[in-house]
Coordinates of N, CA, C and O in Angstrom, one line a residue:
Q1 N -18.0 -68.2 158.7 CA -17.4 -67.4 158.4 C -16.8 -66.0 157.7 O -16.2 -66.6 156.9
M2 N -17.4 -65.1 158.0 CA -17.0 -64.2 156.9 C -15.7 -63.4 157.2 O -15.3 -63.4 158.4
Q3 N -14.8 -62.3 156.0 CA -13.8 -61.7 156.4 C -14.8 -60.7 154.8 O -14.5 -60.9 153.9
L4 N -14.6 -59.1 156.4 CA -14.7 -58.1 155.5 C -14.0 -57.4 155.6 O -13.2 -56.7 156.0
V5 N -13.1 -56.7 153.7 CA -11.6 -56.0 153.8 C -12.8 -54.9 153.3 O -13.0 -54.5 152.2
E6 N -12.6 -53.9 154.3 CA -13.1 -51.8 153.1 C -12.2 -52.0 152.4 O -9.9 -52.3 152.4
S7 N -12.0 -50.7 151.0 CA -11.1 -49.9 151.0 C -11.7 -48.8 150.0 O -13.1 -48.7 149.9
G8 N -11.0 -47.5 150.0 CA -11.3 -46.5 149.1 C -12.2 -45.2 149.7 O -12.4 -44.1 149.6
G9 N -11.6 -45.3 151.4 CA -11.3 -43.8 151.7 C -10.6 -42.9 151.8 O -9.8 -43.1 150.3
G10 N -10.1 -42.5 152.6 CA -9.5 -40.7 152.0 C -10.2 -39.2 152.5 O -10.9 -39.6 153.3
S11 N -9.5 -38.7 152.1 CA -9.8 -37.4 152.1 C -10.2 -36.2 151.1 O -10.2 -36.7 149.8
V12 N -11.3 -35.7 151.2 CA -12.3 -35.0 149.8 C -12.4 -33.6 150.1 O -13.1 -33.3 151.3
Q13 N -13.0 -32.9 149.6 CA -13.4 -31.0 150.0 C -15.4 -31.6 150.2 O -15.6 -32.6 149.3
A14 N -15.9 -30.7 151.0 CA -16.7 -30.6 150.8 C -17.5 -30.4 149.5 O -17.0 -29.9 148.4
G15 N -18.8 -31.8 149.3 CA -19.5 -31.6 147.9 C -18.5 -32.6 146.9 O -19.3 -32.9 145.5
G16 N -17.8 -33.0 147.3 CA -16.8 -33.8 146.5 C -17.5 -35.6 146.6 O -18.6 -35.8 147.0
S17 N -16.8 -36.0 146.0 CA -17.6 -37.5 145.9 C -16.2 -38.6 146.3 O -15.1 -38.9 146.3
L18 N -16.7 -39.7 147.2 CA -16.4 -40.4 147.0 C -16.2 -42.8 146.6 O -17.4 -42.6 146.6
R19 N -15.3 -43.0 146.5 CA -16.1 -44.6 146.3 C -15.4 -45.7 147.7 O -14.0 -45.6 147.2
L20 N -17.0 -46.2 148.4 CA -16.2 -47.4 149.1 C -16.4 -48.5 148.7 O -17.5 -48.9 148.2
S21 N -15.1 -49.4 149.2 CA -15.9 -50.9 148.5 C -15.2 -51.3 149.2 O -14.5 -51.5 150.3
C22 N -15.6 -53.1 149.6 CA -15.5 -54.5 150.5 C -16.0 -54.9 150.0 O -16.6 -55.5 149.0
V23 N -14.9 -56.3 149.3 CA -14.8 -57.4 149.3 C -14.8 -58.9 150.9 O -14.5 -58.2 151.5
V24 N -16.0 -59.4 150.3 CA -17.1 -59.6 151.0 C -15.5 -61.8 151.0 O -15.9 -62.0 150.0
S25 N -15.6 -62.4 151.4 CA -14.7 -63.4 152.1 C -15.5 -64.7 152.8 O -15.6 -64.0 153.7
G26 N -14.9 -65.6 152.7 CA -15.5 -67.3 153.2 C -16.7 -67.4 153.8 O -16.7 -67.8 152.0
I27 N -17.4 -68.1 154.1 CA -18.8 -68.8 154.6 C -20.2 -67.6 153.9 O -20.1 -67.0 154.8
I28 N -20.1 -67.6 152.3 CA -21.4 -65.9 152.0 C -22.3 -66.6 151.9 O -22.7 -67.9 151.0
Y29 N -24.0 -67.0 152.5 CA -24.5 -67.8 152.4 C -25.1 -66.5 151.5 O -25.5 -65.3 151.4
R30 N -26.8 -67.4 150.7 CA -27.7 -66.5 150.0 C -28.7 -65.5 150.5 O -28.8 -64.1 150.0
R31 N -28.7 -65.9 151.9 CA -29.6 -64.2 152.4 C -28.6 -63.7 152.6 O -29.3 -63.0 154.0
T32 N -27.4 -63.1 153.0 CA -26.2 -62.8 153.6 C -27.0 -61.2 153.1 O -27.3 -60.8 151.8
C33 N -27.0 -60.3 154.2 CA -27.7 -59.2 154.4 C -26.2 -58.3 154.8 O -25.1 -59.0 155.2
M34 N -26.3 -57.1 153.9 CA -24.5 -56.0 153.4 C -25.0 -54.8 154.3 O -25.7 -54.0 153.4
G35 N -24.3 -53.7 154.5 CA -24.4 -53.3 154.7 C -22.8 -52.2 154.9 O -22.7 -52.7 155.7
W36 N -23.1 -50.9 155.2 CA -22.0 -50.0 155.8 C -23.1 -49.4 157.5 O -24.0 -49.0 157.7
F37 N -22.1 -49.1 158.2 CA -22.5 -48.0 159.2 C -20.9 -47.3 159.8 O -20.3 -48.0 159.2
R38 N -21.3 -46.1 160.2 CA -20.6 -45.7 160.5 C -20.1 -44.8 162.0 O -20.7 -45.1 162.5
Q39 N -18.8 -44.5 162.4 CA -18.6 -44.0 164.0 C -17.8 -42.3 163.4 O -16.3 -42.8 163.3
A40 N -18.4 -41.5 164.5 CA -17.2 -40.7 164.0 C -17.3 -40.4 165.7 O -17.4 -40.4 166.8
P41 N -15.5 -39.5 166.5 CA -15.3 -39.6 167.3 C -16.2 -39.0 168.2 O -16.3 -37.8 167.8
G42 N -16.9 -39.2 169.3 CA -18.0 -38.7 170.2 C -18.7 -38.5 169.9 O -20.2 -38.5 170.6
K43 N -19.6 -39.6 168.7 CA -20.8 -39.4 168.3 C -21.2 -41.4 168.3 O -20.8 -42.1 168.3
E44 N -23.0 -41.8 168.5 CA -22.6 -42.7 169.0 C -22.8 -42.9 166.9 O -22.3 -43.2 166.1
R45 N -22.8 -44.4 167.0 CA -22.9 -45.2 165.2 C -23.8 -45.1 164.8 O -25.0 -45.0 165.7
E46 N -23.6 -45.2 163.6 CA -24.8 -44.8 162.6 C -25.2 -45.3 161.3 O -24.1 -45.7 160.9
G47 N -26.2 -45.6 161.1 CA -26.3 -46.8 160.0 C -26.3 -46.2 159.0 O -27.1 -44.6 158.9
V48 N -25.5 -46.6 157.7 CA -25.0 -45.9 157.0 C -27.0 -46.1 155.6 O -26.9 -45.6 154.9
A49 N -26.4 -47.6 155.7 CA -26.8 -47.9 153.9 C -27.0 -49.2 154.3 O -26.3 -50.2 154.9
V50 N -28.9 -50.6 154.0 CA -28.0 -51.1 153.6 C -28.6 -51.9 152.4 O -28.9 -51.6 151.8
I51 N -28.2 -53.8 152.2 CA -28.6 -53.7 150.6 C -28.7 -55.5 151.3 O -27.8 -56.1 152.0
D52 N -30.3 -55.8 151.1 CA -30.4 -57.5 152.2 C -30.0 -58.2 150.8 O -29.5 -58.0 149.4
A53 N -30.4 -59.0 150.8 CA -30.0 -60.8 150.1 C -31.3 -60.5 148.4 O -30.7 -60.6 147.9
D54 N -32.2 -58.9 148.5 CA -33.1 -59.5 147.3 C -32.8 -58.4 147.0 O -33.6 -57.8 145.6
G55 N -31.2 -57.7 147.4 CA -31.1 -56.2 146.4 C -31.7 -55.4 146.6 O -31.4 -53.7 146.1
R56 N -33.0 -55.2 147.5 CA -33.6 -54.4 148.6 C -33.2 -53.2 149.4 O -31.7 -53.5 150.3
T57 N -33.2 -52.2 148.9 CA -31.9 -51.2 150.1 C -32.7 -50.1 151.3 O -34.1 -49.7 151.0
N58 N -32.0 -50.0 151.9 CA -32.7 -48.4 153.1 C -31.7 -48.0 153.6 O -30.3 -48.2 153.0
Y59 N -31.8 -46.1 153.3 CA -30.4 -46.2 154.2 C -30.6 -44.8 155.2 O -32.3 -44.8 155.6
G60 N -29.9 -44.0 155.6 CA -30.4 -43.4 156.9 C -30.5 -42.4 156.6 O -30.6 -41.8 155.0
D61 N -31.3 -41.0 156.9 CA -31.3 -40.1 156.9 C -31.0 -39.3 156.4 O -31.3 -37.7 155.1
S62 N -29.7 -38.9 156.7 CA -28.5 -37.9 156.1 C -28.3 -38.4 155.5 O -27.5 -37.5 155.5
V63 N -28.7 -38.9 154.6 CA -27.4 -40.1 153.6 C -28.3 -40.2 152.3 O -27.5 -39.8 151.5
K64 N -29.8 -40.7 152.7 CA -30.3 -40.1 151.5 C -30.5 -39.2 150.4 O -30.7 -38.2 151.1
G65 N -30.3 -39.8 149.0 CA -30.4 -38.8 148.4 C -28.8 -39.1 147.8 O -28.8 -38.4 146.9
R66 N -28.1 -38.7 148.8 CA -26.4 -38.8 148.4 C -25.9 -39.6 148.1 O -24.7 -40.0 147.4
F67 N -25.8 -40.6 149.2 CA -25.1 -41.6 148.5 C -26.4 -42.8 148.3 O -27.1 -43.5 147.8
T68 N -25.2 -44.5 147.4 CA -26.1 -45.2 146.4 C -25.0 -46.3 147.2 O -24.1 -46.9 146.6
I69 N -25.9 -47.3 148.2 CA -25.1 -48.6 148.0 C -25.8 -49.2 146.6 O -26.8 -49.9 146.7
S70 N -24.9 -50.4 147.1 CA -24.8 -51.9 146.0 C -23.9 -53.1 146.1 O -23.2 -53.0 146.8
R71 N -24.7 -53.9 145.5 CA -23.1 -55.3 145.6 C -23.7 -55.6 144.3 O -24.3 -56.5 143.9
D72 N -22.7 -57.0 144.5 CA -21.9 -57.6 143.0 C -21.5 -58.6 143.3 O -21.0 -59.7 144.1
N73 N -22.7 -59.8 143.2 CA -23.0 -60.8 144.1 C -22.2 -61.9 143.1 O -21.3 -63.3 143.7
A74 N -21.3 -61.8 141.6 CA -20.7 -62.7 141.7 C -19.2 -62.5 142.3 O -18.4 -63.7 142.1
T75 N -18.7 -61.0 142.7 CA -17.7 -60.7 143.1 C -17.7 -60.6 144.2 O -16.5 -60.2 145.6
N76 N -18.5 -60.6 145.1 CA -18.5 -60.3 146.7 C -18.2 -59.2 147.6 O -17.4 -59.5 148.0
T77 N -18.7 -57.4 146.3 CA -18.6 -57.0 146.6 C -19.6 -56.3 147.0 O -20.3 -55.8 146.4
L78 N -19.3 -54.9 147.3 CA -21.2 -54.7 148.6 C -19.4 -53.1 147.8 O -17.7 -52.2 148.4
T79 N -20.7 -52.0 147.9 CA -19.7 -50.8 147.7 C -20.9 -49.6 147.7 O -21.6 -49.5 147.6
L80 N -20.2 -48.2 148.3 CA -21.1 -46.8 148.4 C -20.1 -46.5 148.3 O -19.4 -45.7 148.6
Q81 N -21.7 -45.3 146.9 CA -21.0 -44.0 146.3 C -22.2 -43.5 147.7 O -22.8 -43.0 147.7
M82 N -20.3 -42.7 147.4 CA -20.5 -41.1 148.4 C -20.4 -40.0 147.2 O -19.4 -39.9 147.0
N83 N -21.4 -39.1 147.2 CA -21.2 -37.3 146.4 C -21.6 -37.0 147.4 O -22.8 -36.7 148.4
R84 N -21.7 -35.4 146.9 CA -22.0 -34.2 147.8 C -21.7 -34.7 149.5 O -22.6 -34.6 150.2
L85 N -20.6 -35.0 149.2 CA -20.2 -34.7 151.2 C -20.0 -33.9 152.3 O -19.9 -33.0 150.8
K86 N -20.8 -34.0 152.9 CA -20.9 -33.1 153.6 C -19.8 -32.4 154.7 O -19.6 -34.6 155.6
P87 N -19.0 -31.6 155.8 CA -18.0 -32.5 156.8 C -18.4 -32.6 157.7 O -18.4 -33.5 158.9
E88 N -19.8 -33.3 157.5 CA -20.5 -34.2 159.3 C -20.8 -35.4 158.5 O -21.4 -36.1 159.0
D89 N -20.2 -36.0 157.5 CA -19.6 -36.9 157.2 C -18.1 -38.1 157.0 O -18.2 -38.8 157.1
T90 N -17.5 -37.0 157.7 CA -16.4 -37.7 158.5 C -17.0 -38.3 159.6 O -17.1 -38.3 160.4
A91 N -15.8 -40.0 159.5 CA -15.9 -40.5 160.8 C -15.3 -42.2 159.5 O -14.5 -41.9 159.2
M92 N -15.3 -42.9 161.0 CA -14.9 -44.1 160.3 C -15.3 -44.8 159.5 O -16.9 -45.1 160.5
Y93 N -16.0 -45.2 158.6 CA -17.0 -46.6 158.1 C -16.9 -47.8 158.4 O -15.1 -48.0 157.3
Y94 N -18.0 -48.3 158.3 CA -17.6 -49.5 158.3 C -18.3 -50.5 156.9 O -19.4 -50.5 157.6
C95 N -17.6 -51.7 156.3 CA -18.2 -52.5 156.1 C -18.9 -53.5 156.7 O -18.1 -54.2 158.3
A96 N -20.8 -53.7 156.7 CA -20.6 -54.9 158.1 C -21.6 -55.8 156.9 O -22.3 -55.5 155.8
A97 N -21.7 -57.1 158.1 CA -23.1 -58.0 156.5 C -23.1 -59.3 157.9 O -23.1 -59.7 159.0
D98 N -24.1 -60.0 157.5 CA -25.3 -61.2 158.0 C -25.9 -62.1 157.2 O -26.5 -61.4 155.9
V99 N -26.2 -63.1 158.2 CA -27.2 -63.5 157.7 C -28.6 -63.7 158.5 O -28.9 -63.8 159.0
L100 N -29.7 -62.8 157.8 CA -31.4 -63.1 157.9 C -32.4 -63.5 158.0 O -32.7 -63.8 157.1
P101 N -33.8 -63.7 159.0 CA -34.9 -64.6 158.3 C -35.2 -63.4 157.5 O -35.8 -62.2 157.3
E102 N -35.8 -64.1 156.4 CA -36.6 -63.3 155.1 C -37.8 -62.6 155.5 O -37.9 -61.9 155.0
D103 N -38.2 -62.4 157.2 CA -39.5 -62.1 157.3 C -38.3 -60.6 157.6 O -39.7 -59.8 158.6
V104 N -37.8 -60.7 158.0 CA -37.2 -59.5 158.9 C -37.0 -57.9 158.3 O -36.5 -58.5 156.5
V105 N -37.7 -56.8 158.3 CA -37.3 -55.8 157.4 C -36.1 -54.6 158.0 O -36.3 -54.8 159.3
V106 N -35.7 -54.3 157.1 CA -34.0 -54.4 157.6 C -33.7 -53.1 157.1 O -34.3 -52.4 155.5
V107 N -33.5 -51.9 157.9 CA -33.1 -50.6 157.4 C -32.0 -50.6 157.9 O -31.1 -51.0 158.5
A108 N -31.3 -49.2 157.7 CA -29.4 -49.2 157.8 C -29.7 -49.1 158.8 O -28.4 -49.8 159.5
S109 N -30.1 -49.2 160.6 CA -29.5 -49.2 161.3 C -29.2 -50.5 161.7 O -28.8 -51.2 162.8
T110 N -30.1 -51.8 160.8 CA -29.7 -53.0 161.7 C -28.3 -53.8 161.2 O -28.2 -54.2 162.0
T111 N -27.6 -52.3 160.2 CA -26.3 -53.2 159.9 C -25.3 -53.2 161.6 O -24.4 -53.3 161.7
L112 N -26.0 -51.9 162.4 CA -25.1 -52.0 163.7 C -25.3 -53.1 164.5 O -24.4 -53.1 164.9
T113 N -26.3 -54.2 163.9 CA -26.3 -55.5 165.1 C -25.5 -56.1 163.9 O -25.8 -57.3 164.8
F114 N -25.3 -56.4 163.3 CA -24.6 -57.9 162.1 C -23.3 -58.3 163.3 O -22.7 -57.7 162.7
G115 N -23.3 -59.6 162.5 CA -21.7 -60.2 163.4 C -20.8 -60.1 162.6 O -20.0 -60.8 163.1
H116 N -20.3 -59.8 161.2 CA -19.8 -59.8 160.2 C -19.4 -58.2 160.5 O -19.7 -57.5 159.5
R117 N -17.6 -57.5 160.7 CA -17.5 -55.8 160.1 C -16.3 -55.9 159.4 O -15.3 -56.8 160.4
G118 N -16.1 -54.9 159.5 CA -14.4 -54.4 158.5 C -13.5 -54.3 159.7 O -14.2 -53.5 160.7
Q119 N -12.8 -53.8 160.1 CA -11.9 -53.5 160.3 C -12.0 -51.8 160.0 O -11.2 -50.8 160.7
G120 N -12.6 -51.1 158.9 CA -13.0 -49.9 159.2 C -12.1 -49.0 158.1 O -10.8 -49.3 157.6
I121 N -12.8 -47.7 157.4 CA -11.4 -46.9 157.3 C -12.1 -45.2 156.9 O -13.3 -45.2 157.2
Q122 N -11.6 -44.7 157.1 CA -11.5 -43.4 157.1 C -11.8 -43.1 156.0 O -11.4 -43.0 154.7
V123 N -13.1 -41.7 156.6 CA -13.2 -40.9 155.4 C -13.9 -39.1 156.6 O -13.7 -39.4 157.1
T124 N -13.3 -38.5 154.9 CA -12.9 -37.1 155.6 C -12.6 -36.0 155.2 O -12.6 -36.4 154.2
V125 N -13.8 -35.2 155.3 CA -14.8 -34.7 154.9 C -13.9 -32.5 155.0 O -14.7 -32.3 156.3
S126 N -13.6 -31.9 154.1 CA -13.2 -30.9 154.6 C -14.1 -29.7 154.3 O -14.3 -29.9 152.9
S127 N -14.4 -29.0 155.0 CA -15.1 -27.4 154.4 C -14.1 -26.2 153.6 O -12.8 -26.5 153.8

């Protein structure tokens, strides 16, 4: 069983930056994929970014070129660096993780199906 705890959210003006972190604890397997998804009020959940066990990354179209996902396997920490934030990035952000077979092609939306999630953290971008 994995536990995920997010930190780093908050409020920022458009064009600013925020850095989200997620500490993963519990049983962490070598093939664990990690990522972020978000949900804004009245909108569907959206996969933001994912990083697989080999460090390969994939991003949602709306954040490509602005967000960067990374992981530190030594400290079991997942990070999402968000730059050039826009009001439409306002949402609750969730850290997610799961173990996937090696032959699965992982894209950002895959995070929506991950079995382990954090409680979420609010990101608000004002115009």
